Coordinates of C-alpha atoms in Angstrom, one line a residue:
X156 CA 0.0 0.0 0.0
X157 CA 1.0 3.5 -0.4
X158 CA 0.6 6.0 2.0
X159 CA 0.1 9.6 1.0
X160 CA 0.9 12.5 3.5
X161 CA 0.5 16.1 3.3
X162 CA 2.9 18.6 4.2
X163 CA 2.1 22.3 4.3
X164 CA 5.9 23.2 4.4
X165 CA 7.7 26.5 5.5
X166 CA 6.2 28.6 3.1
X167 CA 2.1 27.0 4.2
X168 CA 3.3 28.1 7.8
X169 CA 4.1 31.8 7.2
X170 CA 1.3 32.1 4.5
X171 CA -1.2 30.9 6.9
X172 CA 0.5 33.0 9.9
X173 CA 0.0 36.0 8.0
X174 CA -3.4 35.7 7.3
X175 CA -3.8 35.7 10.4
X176 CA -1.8 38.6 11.3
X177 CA -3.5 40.7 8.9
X178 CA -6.8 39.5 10.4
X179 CA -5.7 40.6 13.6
X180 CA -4.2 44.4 12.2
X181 CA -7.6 44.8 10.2
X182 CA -9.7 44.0 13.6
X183 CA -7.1 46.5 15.8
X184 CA -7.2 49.3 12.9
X185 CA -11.0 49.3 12.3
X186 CA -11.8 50.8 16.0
X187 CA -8.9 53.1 15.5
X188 CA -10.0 54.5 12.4
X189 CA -13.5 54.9 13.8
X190 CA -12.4 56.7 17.4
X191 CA -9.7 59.0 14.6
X192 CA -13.5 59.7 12.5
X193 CA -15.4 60.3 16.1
X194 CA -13.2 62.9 17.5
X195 CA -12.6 64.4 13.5
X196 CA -16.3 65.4 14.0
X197 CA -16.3 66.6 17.7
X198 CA -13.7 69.1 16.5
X199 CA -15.4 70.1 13.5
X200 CA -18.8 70.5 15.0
X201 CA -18.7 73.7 16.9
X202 CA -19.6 74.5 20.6
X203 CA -22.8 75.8 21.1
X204 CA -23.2 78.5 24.2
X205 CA -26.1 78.6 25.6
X206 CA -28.4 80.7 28.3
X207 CA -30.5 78.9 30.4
X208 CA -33.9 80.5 31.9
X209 CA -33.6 81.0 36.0
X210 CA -36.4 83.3 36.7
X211 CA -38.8 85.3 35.4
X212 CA -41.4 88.4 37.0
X213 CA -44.3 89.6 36.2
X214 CA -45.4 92.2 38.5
X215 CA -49.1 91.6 37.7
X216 CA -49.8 87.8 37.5
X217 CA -51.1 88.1 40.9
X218 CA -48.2 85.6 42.4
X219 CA -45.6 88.2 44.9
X220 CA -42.2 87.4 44.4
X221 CA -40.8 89.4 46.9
X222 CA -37.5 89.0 48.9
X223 CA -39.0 86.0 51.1
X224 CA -40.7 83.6 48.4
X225 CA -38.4 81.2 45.9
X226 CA -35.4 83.2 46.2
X227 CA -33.1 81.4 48.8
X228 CA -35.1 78.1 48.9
X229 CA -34.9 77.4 45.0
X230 CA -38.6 76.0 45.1
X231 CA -40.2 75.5 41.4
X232 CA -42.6 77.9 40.8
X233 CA -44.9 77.8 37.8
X234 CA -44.6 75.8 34.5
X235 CA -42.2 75.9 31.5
X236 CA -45.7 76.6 29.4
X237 CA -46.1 79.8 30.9
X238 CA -42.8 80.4 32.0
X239 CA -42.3 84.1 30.2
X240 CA -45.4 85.3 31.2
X241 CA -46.2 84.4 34.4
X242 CA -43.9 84.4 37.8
X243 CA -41.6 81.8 37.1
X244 CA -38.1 79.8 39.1
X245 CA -36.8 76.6 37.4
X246 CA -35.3 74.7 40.5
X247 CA -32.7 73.0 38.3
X248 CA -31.2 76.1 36.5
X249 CA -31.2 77.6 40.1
X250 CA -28.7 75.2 41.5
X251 CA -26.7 75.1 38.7
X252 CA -22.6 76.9 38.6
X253 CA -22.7 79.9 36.6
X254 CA -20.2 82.2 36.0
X255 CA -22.4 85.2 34.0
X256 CA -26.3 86.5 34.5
X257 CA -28.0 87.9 32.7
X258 CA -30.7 90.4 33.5
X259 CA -33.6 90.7 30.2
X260 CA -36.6 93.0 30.1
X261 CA -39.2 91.8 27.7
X262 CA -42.4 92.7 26.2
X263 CA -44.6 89.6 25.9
X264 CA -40.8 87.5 25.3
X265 CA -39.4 90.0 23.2
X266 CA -36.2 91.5 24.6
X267 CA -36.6 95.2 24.4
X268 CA -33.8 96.1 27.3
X269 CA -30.8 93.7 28.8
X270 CA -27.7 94.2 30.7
X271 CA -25.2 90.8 31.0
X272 CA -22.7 90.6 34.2
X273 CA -19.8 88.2 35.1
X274 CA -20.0 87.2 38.6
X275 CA -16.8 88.1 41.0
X276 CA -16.7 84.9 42.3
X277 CA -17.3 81.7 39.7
X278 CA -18.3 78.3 40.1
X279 CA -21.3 79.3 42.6
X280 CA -25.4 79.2 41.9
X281 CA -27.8 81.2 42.0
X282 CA -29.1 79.3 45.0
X283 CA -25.6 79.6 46.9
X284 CA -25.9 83.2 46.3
X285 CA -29.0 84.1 47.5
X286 CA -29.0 81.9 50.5
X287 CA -26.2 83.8 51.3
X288 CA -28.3 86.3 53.6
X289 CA -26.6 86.7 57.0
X290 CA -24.9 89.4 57.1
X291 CA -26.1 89.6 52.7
X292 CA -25.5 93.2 51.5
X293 CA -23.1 91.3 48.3
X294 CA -22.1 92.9 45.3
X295 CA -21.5 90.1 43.2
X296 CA -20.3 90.8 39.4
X297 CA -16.9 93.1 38.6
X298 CA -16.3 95.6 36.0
X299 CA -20.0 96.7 35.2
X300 CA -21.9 95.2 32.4
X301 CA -20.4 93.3 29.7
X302 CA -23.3 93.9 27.1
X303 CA -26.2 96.4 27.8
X304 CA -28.5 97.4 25.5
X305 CA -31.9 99.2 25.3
X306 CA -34.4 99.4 22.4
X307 CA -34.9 102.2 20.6
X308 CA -38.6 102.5 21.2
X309 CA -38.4 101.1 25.4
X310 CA -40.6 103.2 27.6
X311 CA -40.1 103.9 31.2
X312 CA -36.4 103.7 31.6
X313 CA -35.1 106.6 32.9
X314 CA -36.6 104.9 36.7
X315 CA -36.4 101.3 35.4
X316 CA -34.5 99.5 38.9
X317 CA -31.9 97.7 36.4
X318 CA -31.8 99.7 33.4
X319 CA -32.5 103.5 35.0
X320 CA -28.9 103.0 36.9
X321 CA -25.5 101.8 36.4
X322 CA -23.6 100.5 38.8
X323 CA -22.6 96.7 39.7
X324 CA -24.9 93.9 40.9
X325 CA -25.8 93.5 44.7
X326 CA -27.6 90.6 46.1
X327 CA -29.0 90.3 49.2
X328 CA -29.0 93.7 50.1
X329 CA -30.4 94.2 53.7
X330 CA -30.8 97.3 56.3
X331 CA -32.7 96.8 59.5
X332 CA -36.4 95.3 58.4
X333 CA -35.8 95.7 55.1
X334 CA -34.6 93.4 52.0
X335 CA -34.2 93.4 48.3
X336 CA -32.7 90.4 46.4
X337 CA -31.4 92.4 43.5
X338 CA -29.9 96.1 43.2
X339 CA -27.1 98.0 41.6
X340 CA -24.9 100.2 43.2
X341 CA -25.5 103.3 41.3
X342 CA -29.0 103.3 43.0
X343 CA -29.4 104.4 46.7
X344 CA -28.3 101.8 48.8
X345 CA -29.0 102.4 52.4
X346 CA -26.7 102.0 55.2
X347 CA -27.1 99.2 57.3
X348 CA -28.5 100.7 60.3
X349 CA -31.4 103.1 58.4
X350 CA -35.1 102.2 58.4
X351 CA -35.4 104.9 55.5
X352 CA -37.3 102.4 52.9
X353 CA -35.6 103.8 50.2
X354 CA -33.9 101.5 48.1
X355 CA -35.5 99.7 45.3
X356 CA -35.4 96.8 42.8
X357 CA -36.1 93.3 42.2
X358 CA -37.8 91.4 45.2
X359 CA -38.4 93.9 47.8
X360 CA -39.9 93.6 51.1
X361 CA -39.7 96.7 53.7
X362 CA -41.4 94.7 56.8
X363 CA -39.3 91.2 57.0
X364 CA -36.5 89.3 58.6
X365 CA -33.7 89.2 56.1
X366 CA -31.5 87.4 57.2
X367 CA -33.3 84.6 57.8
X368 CA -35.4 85.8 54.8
X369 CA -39.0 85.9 56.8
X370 CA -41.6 88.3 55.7
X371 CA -43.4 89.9 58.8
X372 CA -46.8 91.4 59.2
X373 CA -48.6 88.8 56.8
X374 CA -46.5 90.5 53.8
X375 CA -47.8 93.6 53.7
X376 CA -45.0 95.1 52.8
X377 CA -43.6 92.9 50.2
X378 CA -43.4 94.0 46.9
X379 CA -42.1 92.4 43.4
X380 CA -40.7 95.4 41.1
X381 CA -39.8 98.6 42.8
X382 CA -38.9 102.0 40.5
X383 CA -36.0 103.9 41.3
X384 CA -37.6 107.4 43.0
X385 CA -36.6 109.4 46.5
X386 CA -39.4 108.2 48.9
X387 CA -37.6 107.9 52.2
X388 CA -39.7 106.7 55.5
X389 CA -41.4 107.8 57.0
X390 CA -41.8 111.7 55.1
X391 CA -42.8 109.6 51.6
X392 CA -46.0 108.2 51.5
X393 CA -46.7 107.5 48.2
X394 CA -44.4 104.9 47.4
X395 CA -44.7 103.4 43.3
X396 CA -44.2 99.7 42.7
X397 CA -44.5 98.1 39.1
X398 CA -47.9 96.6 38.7
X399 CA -50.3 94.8 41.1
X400 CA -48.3 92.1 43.0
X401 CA -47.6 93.6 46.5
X402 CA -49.0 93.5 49.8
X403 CA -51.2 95.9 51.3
X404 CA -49.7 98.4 53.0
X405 CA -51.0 102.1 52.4
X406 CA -47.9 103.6 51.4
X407 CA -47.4 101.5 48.5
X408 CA -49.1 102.7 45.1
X409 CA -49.6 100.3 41.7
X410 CA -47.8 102.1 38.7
X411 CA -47.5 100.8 35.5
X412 CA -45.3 97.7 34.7
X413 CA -42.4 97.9 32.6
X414 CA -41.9 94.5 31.4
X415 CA -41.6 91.2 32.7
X416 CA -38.0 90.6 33.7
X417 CA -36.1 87.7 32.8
X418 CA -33.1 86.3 34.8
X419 CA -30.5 83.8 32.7
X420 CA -27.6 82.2 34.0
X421 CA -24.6 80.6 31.4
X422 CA -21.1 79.0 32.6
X423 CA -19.7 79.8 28.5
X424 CA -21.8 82.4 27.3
X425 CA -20.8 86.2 27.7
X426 CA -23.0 87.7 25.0
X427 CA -26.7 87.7 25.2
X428 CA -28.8 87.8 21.9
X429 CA -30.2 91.4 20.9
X430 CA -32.9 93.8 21.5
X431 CA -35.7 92.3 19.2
X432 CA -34.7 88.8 19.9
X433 CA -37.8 86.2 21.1
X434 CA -36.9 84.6 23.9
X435 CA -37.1 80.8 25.0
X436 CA -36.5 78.8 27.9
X437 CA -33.0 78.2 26.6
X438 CA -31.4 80.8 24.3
X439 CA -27.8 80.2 22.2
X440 CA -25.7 83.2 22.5
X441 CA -21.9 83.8 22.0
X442 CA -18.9 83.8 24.5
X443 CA -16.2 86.9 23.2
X444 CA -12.9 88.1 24.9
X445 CA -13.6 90.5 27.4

């Protein structure tokens, strides 16, 4: 009988052995050239800043944001449906790190006035800031506004509590019974010890503890959107406060409202969209060199 054998040789060996390597470099490369195609179109797609929706007043929706309600405690109020026309705090933008606000006057969500700061101190929230009440009296952004602008057909400026004065932003800001979440310091701020009632701007409230931020006397003196005027206690008694949405005490008088105001907070973004612009919930803007 004869018996056959096969042998694959030297040259069936290394032909076989490099099939195999190349099986193994084509399974290695193909993730390789994928991850090189994944982050070729991270780079090329570019970053997007964006402005996100903290707040909003409106100094007639019969809801009283004044310095005791939402501020400190970061509760939701109100919906995302009505959430530029009605009193409005999104709990989740609220405890969010932002390093730049921005403060926007609007006419049924149309911007007709904004000013855009950069915080002094980064990395904090909204929430962190305005807990921060005891002993309060903050200013919190550096070097004045970034952007401010002003439509050419805005009424009621000239006494507008944000766009009426310059100055920086003060949080907090608290004098005996007296507290008002938002100021600037070209306004009249009073001195710690004075009962004068005579500084003004967004959620006020002349009859409260605030430093624990308590309002006292069932909130009669709370009040959402002040004006910027000379009414010192107790020779003033005709105190004007934007709108409906304050308590009942007799030296406070309704006066028209300016706006609602808007309050956004970004961590990239240091240029807000124009006067003109529609507003939204979230809003792309631009970051430049300041």
């Amino acid at each position: 009988a004869v018996v056959s054998t096969q042998s694959t040789g030297s040259s069936g060996i290394n032909a076989e052995y490099g099939g195999l390597q190349s099986q193994v470099m084509v399974t290695k490369t193909i993730p390789i050239v994928l991850l090189i195609l994944l982050v070729g179109s991270v780079r090329a797609r570019p970053r997007r800043y964006l402005w996100h929706l903290g707040m909003n007043l409106n100094p007639a929706d019969g809801h009283i944001m004044g310095y005791t309600v939402g501020w400190h405690t970061g509760t939701q109020i109100g919906t995302n449906t009505t959430a530029l026309s009605m009193d409005y705090l999104d709990h989740y933008v609220w405890i969010e790190p932002a390093d730049y606000i921005a403060i926007v006057r609007h006419q049924h969500g149309v911007i007709d006035a904004l000013k855009v700061f950069q915080f002094r101190y980064w990395g904090l929230s909204l929430l962190d800031r305005f807990k921060d009440m005891n002993p309060g009296r903050r200013i919190v952004s550096s070097g004045g506004p970034i952007q401010e602008e002003v439509a050419w057909d805005a009424e009621n400026i000239d006494d507008d509590p944000i766009f009426g004065v310059g100055g920086e932003l003060a949080f907090n800001w608290q004098y005996t019974n007296n507290g008002h979440r938002i100021v600037l310091t070209g306004g009249h701020l009073s001195a710690l010890g004075v009962d004068d009632d005579n500084t003004h701007g967004l959620g006020n409230d002349f009859c409260c503890d605030p430093l624990k931020g308590i309002t006292q006397r069932d909130g009669q003196s709370q009040h959402e959107i002040s004006t910027i005027q000379d009414c010192p206690f107790p020779s003033c008694r005709n105190h004007k406060v934007q709108g409906t949405d304050h308590g009942p005490y007799s030296r406070m008088k309704t006066g028209p409202v300016y706006g609602n105001y808007a309050i956004y907070i970004s961590k990239g973004a240091n240029h807000f969209p124009p006067v003109g612009t529609e507003l939204n919930i979230v809003v792309e803007g631009t970051r430049s060199r300041i």
